[in-house]
Each structure stands twice: as C-alpha cells, then as structure tokens.
C-alpha cells in the first residue's frame, strides 16, 4: 500500500486523499491510465523533474532554460524562473519545497546551484565538476546531496557548505542515488552497482552488484520507497531490477536503446510493485516486478525517451517530453469501479 502523502488538509480533502491512496494499484488500473492533464507551453524538451516528498509540489527543468514549479493537487503552474545565463539540466528539491539544486547546461560552467524559488535568489554555488553533471540525488533525511559527472567523479555535498565533502573517482558515466532513509547511496557504472554506507563512504563500497553483463553506460539508478529493490537503466535500453540487500538480479526489461545525449528514466510505483519507464522511441511501458511481465504500454509520436516519475503516494505518474503530462486511471474503463461511489 502506498503511504499517505504529507501534512493533513481540511475535512473533505483529507478523506478523499485517503480514499484515493487506499485504492491499491493493480494491473487493471495501470492499463486504464491515460493523460488526465498536460501542460504544453514548453519551448524545449523537459530534461528533469522532481516531486517534493512531503508536499504537493513538482519542479521541472527544460531546454527552454526554465525552471517551473507546479502544485500537483490544484494542477497549477505556480512559477516560472528563467536560467538564461547557465541553462538548466537536472533539478531536485531539497528538504525545503522552496529551494532546489540544479545543474547547468551551458557547457562552460559546471557548478551546481542552490536556488530559492521564493525570491529567485542563488543561496549557494557548488563548484567541483569539470564536465556535465548527469546524475543528482538529494538525501531526504539530511542536508546532503550527491552528484555524478561525465568528468568521472562523484561528489558528496552538504548543502550548507560550498566545498564538497568527498570526491570519488569512477571509471565511466556514473548514476547515483540515495535510498529513502539516507543510510546508503549507490553509484552505478560499467555493469555494476556499488553500495556505500553514508557514514563510512571513505571505506569504499561495502557491496558491489553485477547487472548481468550489461556494460553500456548507466543512466539512472533508483531505490524503491521501502528500500528493498533497486532499478538501473542503461543506454542499451535495459531496465534492471535488483534485490537491494542481496544484489540478486530479479528481472531485466528491454526497450529501444537511447542515444548518447538522451537519458533513459524509469520509476517504481509507490508500492514498489510496478516499474514505469520511457523508451528510446518515446513510448512508455509498465511492468510487474513480481511477474517480470509487461502489463501496459503507451505509444508516442515523440522520438526521445520522456523523463518519468511516479507521484509520491498517489495513483498518478508524470512524464516530461516536449510537454508535461499527468497520467491517471480512467475509472470508466474499470469494471469493478463502474457504479461504485
């Protein structure tokens, strides 16, 4: 069962939210999902997006050099901030929904920036990378974040300090992620996922998991909400799902490979039972983690993989391509819910 979202609202809204979340995700519900709302006012592809874990906010970064803040509950764009000087590539919330960390896309300044969305002010610059940052993950329990770059380094940061706390060298394009508890982080490259203890990372990885001989470039690595599973996507169009304690490869799903300047993204559903993913041909797919089988697919006229994220604690996921789309179940297609209140 997905966990209920952040703070409680007033009467009716709270019970409605509980009702919505308590509807367990099934294959039938997944198959019924379609775009319920889309924002089409982008002048470039969406390169990254992030949901705040404890509020209803979503932030997007786009090739039109904009950062946009949305209130998902009210399906409203609250703010657009332009980053014309630096461009914007990857973006993630800090623990505070009013601040984000983002990477640039101008090719001459690889600093990361801590930006206040409230008054559009830079609070801090994080300098250390010398090539494009391709992976970024914030630790929700601490003030830390981690970044991986094409310069073959992974840097660990405390958002309160400009200087990086640690530098790790890697042999390839790195994908990085913290688990939800902030106890461990993963660095994937060269066919392996390496696991580090957040408090003792200087001792090196405490475990290393193979992903079945796929040595193509790592794209994204993620943990399920409960931390029991991980996924890794690669440029070859493979989505590997592993047991995050034993490192066992549970299943591998195949989609169209992606080009070197694209990123294949996938996301666990809140209950960790399903994976939704983009594809090198722009399509979206869903698989059951338990059976390993494809349960749904949505074809697209796009030609690049969308960024894709599941909305925390909700029966909804979002995709970002040349537009931002929110996917919701069409209850009229569900026999068991037709006629229900």
Coordinates of C-alpha atoms in Angstrom, one line a residue:
X1 CA 0.0 0.0 0.0
X2 CA 1.4 3.4 -0.9
X3 CA 2.0 5.7 2.2
X4 CA -0.3 8.7 2.5
X5 CA 1.3 12.0 1.5
X6 CA 2.4 14.9 3.7
X7 CA 0.5 17.0 6.2
X8 CA -3.2 16.7 6.6
X9 CA -5.6 19.1 5.0
X10 CA -9.1 20.1 6.0
X11 CA -12.0 17.6 6.4
X12 CA -13.3 16.5 2.9
X13 CA -9.9 16.8 1.2
X14 CA -8.2 14.6 3.7
X15 CA -10.7 11.7 3.4
X16 CA -10.7 12.0 -0.4
X17 CA -6.9 11.8 -0.4
X18 CA -7.0 8.7 1.9
X19 CA -9.6 7.1 -0.3
X20 CA -7.5 7.8 -3.4
X21 CA -4.4 6.4 -1.9
X22 CA -6.1 3.3 -0.4
X23 CA -7.1 2.2 -3.9
X24 CA -4.4 -0.3 -4.5
X25 CA -2.6 -0.3 -7.8
X26 CA -3.4 -3.3 -9.9
X27 CA -2.6 -4.3 -13.5
X28 CA -6.1 -3.3 -14.5
X29 CA -5.7 0.2 -13.0
X30 CA -2.3 0.6 -14.7
X31 CA -3.8 -0.5 -18.1
X32 CA -6.5 2.1 -17.8
X33 CA -4.2 5.0 -17.2
X34 CA -4.2 7.9 -19.7
X35 CA -3.2 11.6 -19.8
X36 CA -5.6 13.5 -17.5
X37 CA -3.8 16.8 -17.9
X38 CA -1.0 18.2 -19.9
X39 CA 1.0 21.5 -19.9
X40 CA 2.0 22.2 -23.5
X41 CA 3.6 25.7 -23.1
X42 CA 7.2 24.5 -23.1
X43 CA 9.6 25.7 -25.9
X44 CA 12.0 22.8 -25.4
X45 CA 12.2 19.3 -24.0
X46 CA 11.8 18.7 -20.3
X47 CA 15.2 17.4 -19.1
X48 CA 14.4 16.7 -15.5
X49 CA 11.7 16.8 -12.8
X50 CA 11.3 16.1 -9.1
X51 CA 8.4 15.7 -6.7
X52 CA 8.8 17.0 -3.2
X53 CA 8.3 14.1 -0.8
X54 CA 6.3 15.9 1.9
X55 CA 4.2 18.4 -0.1
X56 CA 2.3 18.5 -3.4
X57 CA 4.9 20.4 -5.4
X58 CA 6.6 19.4 -8.6
X59 CA 9.6 21.1 -10.2
X60 CA 10.7 20.8 -13.8
X61 CA 13.8 21.8 -15.8
X62 CA 13.6 22.3 -19.5
X63 CA 15.8 23.0 -22.5
X64 CA 14.0 26.3 -22.9
X65 CA 16.1 27.4 -19.9
X66 CA 13.2 27.5 -17.5
X67 CA 12.6 26.0 -14.0
X68 CA 8.8 25.6 -13.3
X69 CA 7.1 25.0 -10.0
X70 CA 3.7 23.2 -10.0
X71 CA 1.1 22.5 -7.4
X72 CA 0.0 19.0 -8.3
X73 CA -3.1 19.0 -6.1
X74 CA -4.5 22.0 -8.0
X75 CA -2.9 21.2 -11.3
X76 CA -1.5 24.7 -11.5
X77 CA 1.9 26.2 -12.5
X78 CA 2.8 28.5 -9.7
X79 CA 6.0 30.0 -11.0
X80 CA 8.4 30.0 -13.9
X81 CA 12.0 31.0 -13.3
X82 CA 14.4 31.5 -16.2
X83 CA 18.1 30.5 -16.1
X84 CA 19.2 32.1 -19.4
X85 CA 22.8 32.5 -18.3
X86 CA 23.5 29.0 -17.2
X87 CA 20.8 26.9 -18.7
X88 CA 19.3 24.1 -16.6
X89 CA 19.6 20.4 -17.0
X90 CA 19.0 18.4 -13.8
X91 CA 16.9 19.7 -10.9
X92 CA 15.9 18.3 -7.5
X93 CA 14.2 19.6 -4.4
X94 CA 16.0 20.0 -1.1
X95 CA 14.1 19.0 2.1
X96 CA 12.6 22.5 1.8
X97 CA 10.0 22.8 -1.0
X98 CA 11.0 26.4 -1.6
X99 CA 14.6 25.6 -2.6
X100 CA 16.1 23.4 -5.4
X101 CA 19.5 22.3 -6.5
X102 CA 20.1 22.4 -10.2
X103 CA 22.9 21.7 -12.8
X104 CA 23.7 24.0 -15.7
X105 CA 23.6 23.2 -19.4
X106 CA 25.7 25.9 -20.9
X107 CA 28.9 23.9 -21.4
X108 CA 31.2 26.4 -19.7
X109 CA 30.1 26.4 -16.0
X110 CA 29.5 23.0 -14.4
X111 CA 28.7 24.4 -11.0
X112 CA 25.6 23.3 -9.1
X113 CA 23.3 26.0 -7.7
X114 CA 21.1 26.2 -4.6
X115 CA 18.2 28.4 -5.7
X116 CA 15.4 29.9 -3.7
X117 CA 12.2 29.6 -5.7
X118 CA 10.5 32.1 -3.3
X119 CA 12.6 35.1 -4.4
X120 CA 14.6 33.7 -7.3
X121 CA 17.9 34.1 -5.5
X122 CA 21.0 31.9 -5.5
X123 CA 21.8 30.9 -2.0
X124 CA 25.0 28.9 -2.8
X125 CA 27.2 27.7 -5.6
X126 CA 28.8 24.3 -5.5
X127 CA 31.9 24.2 -7.7
X128 CA 33.9 21.0 -8.3
X129 CA 32.8 19.2 -11.5
X130 CA 34.6 19.9 -14.8
X131 CA 32.1 18.3 -17.2
X132 CA 28.3 17.9 -17.5
X133 CA 26.6 16.6 -14.4
X134 CA 24.5 13.6 -15.4
X135 CA 23.1 12.4 -12.1
X136 CA 21.9 14.2 -9.0
X137 CA 20.3 12.8 -5.8
X138 CA 19.2 14.6 -2.6
X139 CA 19.2 12.8 0.7
X140 CA 15.8 13.4 2.2
X141 CA 16.8 12.8 5.8
X142 CA 19.9 15.0 5.9
X143 CA 21.1 18.1 4.2
X144 CA 23.3 16.1 1.8
X145 CA 23.2 15.5 -1.9
X146 CA 25.4 13.6 -4.3
X147 CA 26.3 14.4 -7.9
X148 CA 27.9 12.4 -10.7
X149 CA 29.6 13.8 -13.8
X150 CA 31.0 12.9 -17.2
X151 CA 34.3 14.0 -15.7
X152 CA 34.2 10.6 -14.0
X153 CA 33.9 11.9 -10.5
X154 CA 31.1 11.6 -7.9
X155 CA 31.0 14.4 -5.4
X156 CA 29.3 14.4 -2.0
X157 CA 28.0 17.7 -0.7
X158 CA 26.4 19.3 2.4
X159 CA 24.0 21.9 1.1
X160 CA 25.1 24.3 3.9
X161 CA 28.7 24.3 2.7
X162 CA 30.1 25.4 -0.7
X163 CA 33.0 22.9 -0.7
X164 CA 32.4 19.3 -1.5
X165 CA 32.7 16.8 1.4
X166 CA 34.2 14.0 -0.6
X167 CA 35.3 13.1 -4.1
X168 CA 35.1 9.6 -5.5
X169 CA 36.7 8.6 -8.8
X170 CA 34.8 6.3 -11.2
X171 CA 35.6 4.5 -14.4
X172 CA 32.6 5.6 -16.6
X173 CA 29.5 7.6 -16.7
X174 CA 28.1 7.4 -13.1
X175 CA 24.5 7.2 -12.0
X176 CA 23.9 8.0 -8.3
X177 CA 21.1 7.7 -5.7
X178 CA 20.4 7.8 -2.0
X179 CA 17.9 5.4 -0.5
X180 CA 14.9 6.9 1.2
X181 CA 16.4 6.6 4.6
X182 CA 19.6 8.3 3.6
X183 CA 21.6 5.4 5.1
X184 CA 23.2 4.2 1.9
X185 CA 23.9 5.5 -1.5
X186 CA 24.5 3.7 -4.8
X187 CA 26.9 4.5 -7.6
X188 CA 26.4 2.6 -10.9
X189 CA 28.8 2.4 -13.8
X190 CA 30.5 -0.2 -16.0
X191 CA 27.9 -3.0 -15.4
X192 CA 28.0 -2.8 -11.6
X193 CA 26.1 -1.0 -8.8
X194 CA 28.4 -0.2 -5.9
X195 CA 26.8 0.3 -2.5
X196 CA 28.2 2.8 0.1
X197 CA 27.4 3.4 3.7
X198 CA 26.5 7.2 4.0
X199 CA 28.5 7.5 7.3
X200 CA 31.5 5.4 6.2
X201 CA 31.8 6.1 2.5
X202 CA 35.6 6.7 2.9
X203 CA 36.0 3.0 3.4
X204 CA 34.8 2.3 -0.1
X205 CA 31.8 0.3 -1.2
X206 CA 30.5 -2.4 1.2
X207 CA 29.0 -4.4 -1.7
X208 CA 29.0 -4.5 -5.4
X209 CA 26.2 -5.9 -7.6
X210 CA 26.5 -7.1 -11.2
X211 CA 23.7 -6.4 -13.6
X212 CA 24.1 -9.4 -15.9
X213 CA 26.9 -8.4 -18.2
X214 CA 25.3 -5.1 -19.4
X215 CA 28.3 -2.8 -19.6
X216 CA 26.6 0.0 -21.6
X217 CA 26.6 3.4 -19.9
X218 CA 24.5 3.7 -16.7
X219 CA 21.6 6.2 -17.0
X220 CA 19.7 6.3 -13.7
X221 CA 19.8 4.2 -10.5
X222 CA 16.9 4.3 -8.0
X223 CA 15.7 2.6 -4.8
X224 CA 12.1 1.6 -4.2
X225 CA 10.3 3.6 -1.4
X226 CA 10.8 0.8 1.1
X227 CA 14.4 0.3 0.0
X228 CA 14.1 -3.4 -0.8
X229 CA 14.6 -3.1 -4.5
X230 CA 16.7 -1.0 -6.9
X231 CA 16.5 -0.3 -10.6
X232 CA 19.2 0.6 -13.1
X233 CA 18.6 1.8 -16.6
X234 CA 21.3 1.8 -19.3
X235 CA 21.9 3.2 -22.7
X236 CA 21.3 -0.2 -24.3
X237 CA 17.6 0.2 -23.4
X238 CA 17.7 -2.2 -20.4
X239 CA 15.9 -1.7 -17.1
X240 CA 17.4 -4.0 -14.4
X241 CA 15.6 -4.6 -11.2
X242 CA 17.6 -6.0 -8.3
X243 CA 17.1 -7.0 -4.7
X244 CA 19.0 -4.2 -2.9
X245 CA 20.1 -6.4 0.1
X246 CA 21.3 -9.4 -1.8
X247 CA 22.1 -7.9 -5.1
X248 CA 20.1 -10.6 -6.9
X249 CA 19.0 -9.6 -10.4
X250 CA 15.2 -10.1 -10.3
X251 CA 14.4 -9.1 -13.9
X252 CA 15.5 -7.2 -16.9
X253 CA 13.1 -5.3 -19.2
X254 CA 14.0 -4.2 -22.7
X255 CA 13.1 -1.1 -24.5
X256 CA 14.6 0.7 -27.5
X257 CA 18.1 1.9 -26.8
X258 CA 18.7 5.6 -26.3
X259 CA 21.2 8.0 -28.0
X260 CA 24.2 9.2 -26.1
X261 CA 22.7 12.6 -25.4
X262 CA 19.4 11.1 -24.0
X263 CA 18.7 9.6 -20.6
X264 CA 16.5 6.5 -20.1
X265 CA 14.5 7.0 -17.0
X266 CA 12.3 4.6 -15.1
X267 CA 10.4 4.9 -11.8
X268 CA 9.0 2.5 -9.2
X269 CA 5.3 2.8 -8.3
X270 CA 4.9 3.9 -4.6
X271 CA 4.3 0.3 -3.5
X272 CA 7.3 -0.9 -5.4
X273 CA 5.2 -3.5 -7.3
X274 CA 5.4 -1.9 -10.8
X275 CA 8.0 -0.1 -12.9
X276 CA 7.1 2.5 -15.5
X277 CA 9.8 3.5 -18.0
X278 CA 10.4 5.6 -21.0
X279 CA 12.0 4.2 -24.2
X280 CA 14.4 5.3 -26.9
X281 CA 11.4 5.7 -29.3
X282 CA 9.5 7.9 -26.9
X283 CA 7.0 5.3 -25.7
X284 CA 6.1 4.5 -22.1
X285 CA 5.9 0.9 -20.7
X286 CA 4.9 -0.6 -17.4
X287 CA 6.0 -4.0 -15.9
X288 CA 5.0 -6.0 -12.9
X289 CA 8.0 -6.5 -10.6
X290 CA 6.5 -9.7 -9.2
X291 CA 5.9 -11.5 -12.5
X292 CA 8.5 -9.6 -14.6
X293 CA 5.9 -9.3 -17.4
X294 CA 5.0 -6.1 -19.3
X295 CA 1.5 -5.1 -18.2
X296 CA 0.9 -1.9 -20.2
X297 CA 2.4 0.3 -23.0
X298 CA 1.5 3.7 -24.4
X299 CA 2.9 4.5 -27.9
X300 CA 4.1 8.1 -28.6
X301 CA 4.8 10.4 -31.5
X302 CA 7.9 11.6 -29.6
X303 CA 11.3 10.3 -30.7
X304 CA 13.2 10.6 -27.4
X305 CA 12.6 9.0 -24.0
X306 CA 10.5 11.0 -21.6
X307 CA 11.6 11.8 -18.1
X308 CA 9.2 9.9 -15.9
X309 CA 8.4 10.0 -12.2
X310 CA 5.7 8.5 -10.0
X311 CA 3.8 11.0 -7.8
X312 CA 4.5 10.1 -4.2
X313 CA 1.7 8.1 -2.5
X314 CA -0.6 8.5 -5.5
X315 CA -2.2 6.6 -8.4
X316 CA -0.6 9.0 -10.8
X317 CA 2.7 9.4 -12.7
X318 CA 4.1 12.2 -14.7
X319 CA 6.1 12.2 -18.0
X320 CA 8.1 15.1 -19.3
X321 CA 9.0 15.4 -23.0
X322 CA 8.0 18.4 -25.2
X323 CA 5.1 18.7 -22.7
X324 CA 4.4 17.8 -19.1
X325 CA 1.7 15.1 -18.8
X326 CA -0.1 13.7 -15.7
X327 CA -1.3 10.1 -16.1
X328 CA -4.3 8.9 -14.1
X329 CA -6.6 5.9 -14.1
X330 CA -9.7 6.2 -16.3
X331 CA -12.2 4.7 -13.8
X332 CA -14.8 4.3 -16.5
X333 CA -12.7 1.5 -18.0
X334 CA -12.6 -0.4 -14.8
X335 CA -15.4 -2.9 -14.4
X336 CA -15.0 -3.2 -10.7
X337 CA -15.3 0.5 -10.1
X338 CA -18.1 1.4 -12.5
X339 CA -21.1 2.2 -10.4
X340 CA -19.0 2.5 -7.2
X341 CA -19.3 5.7 -5.3

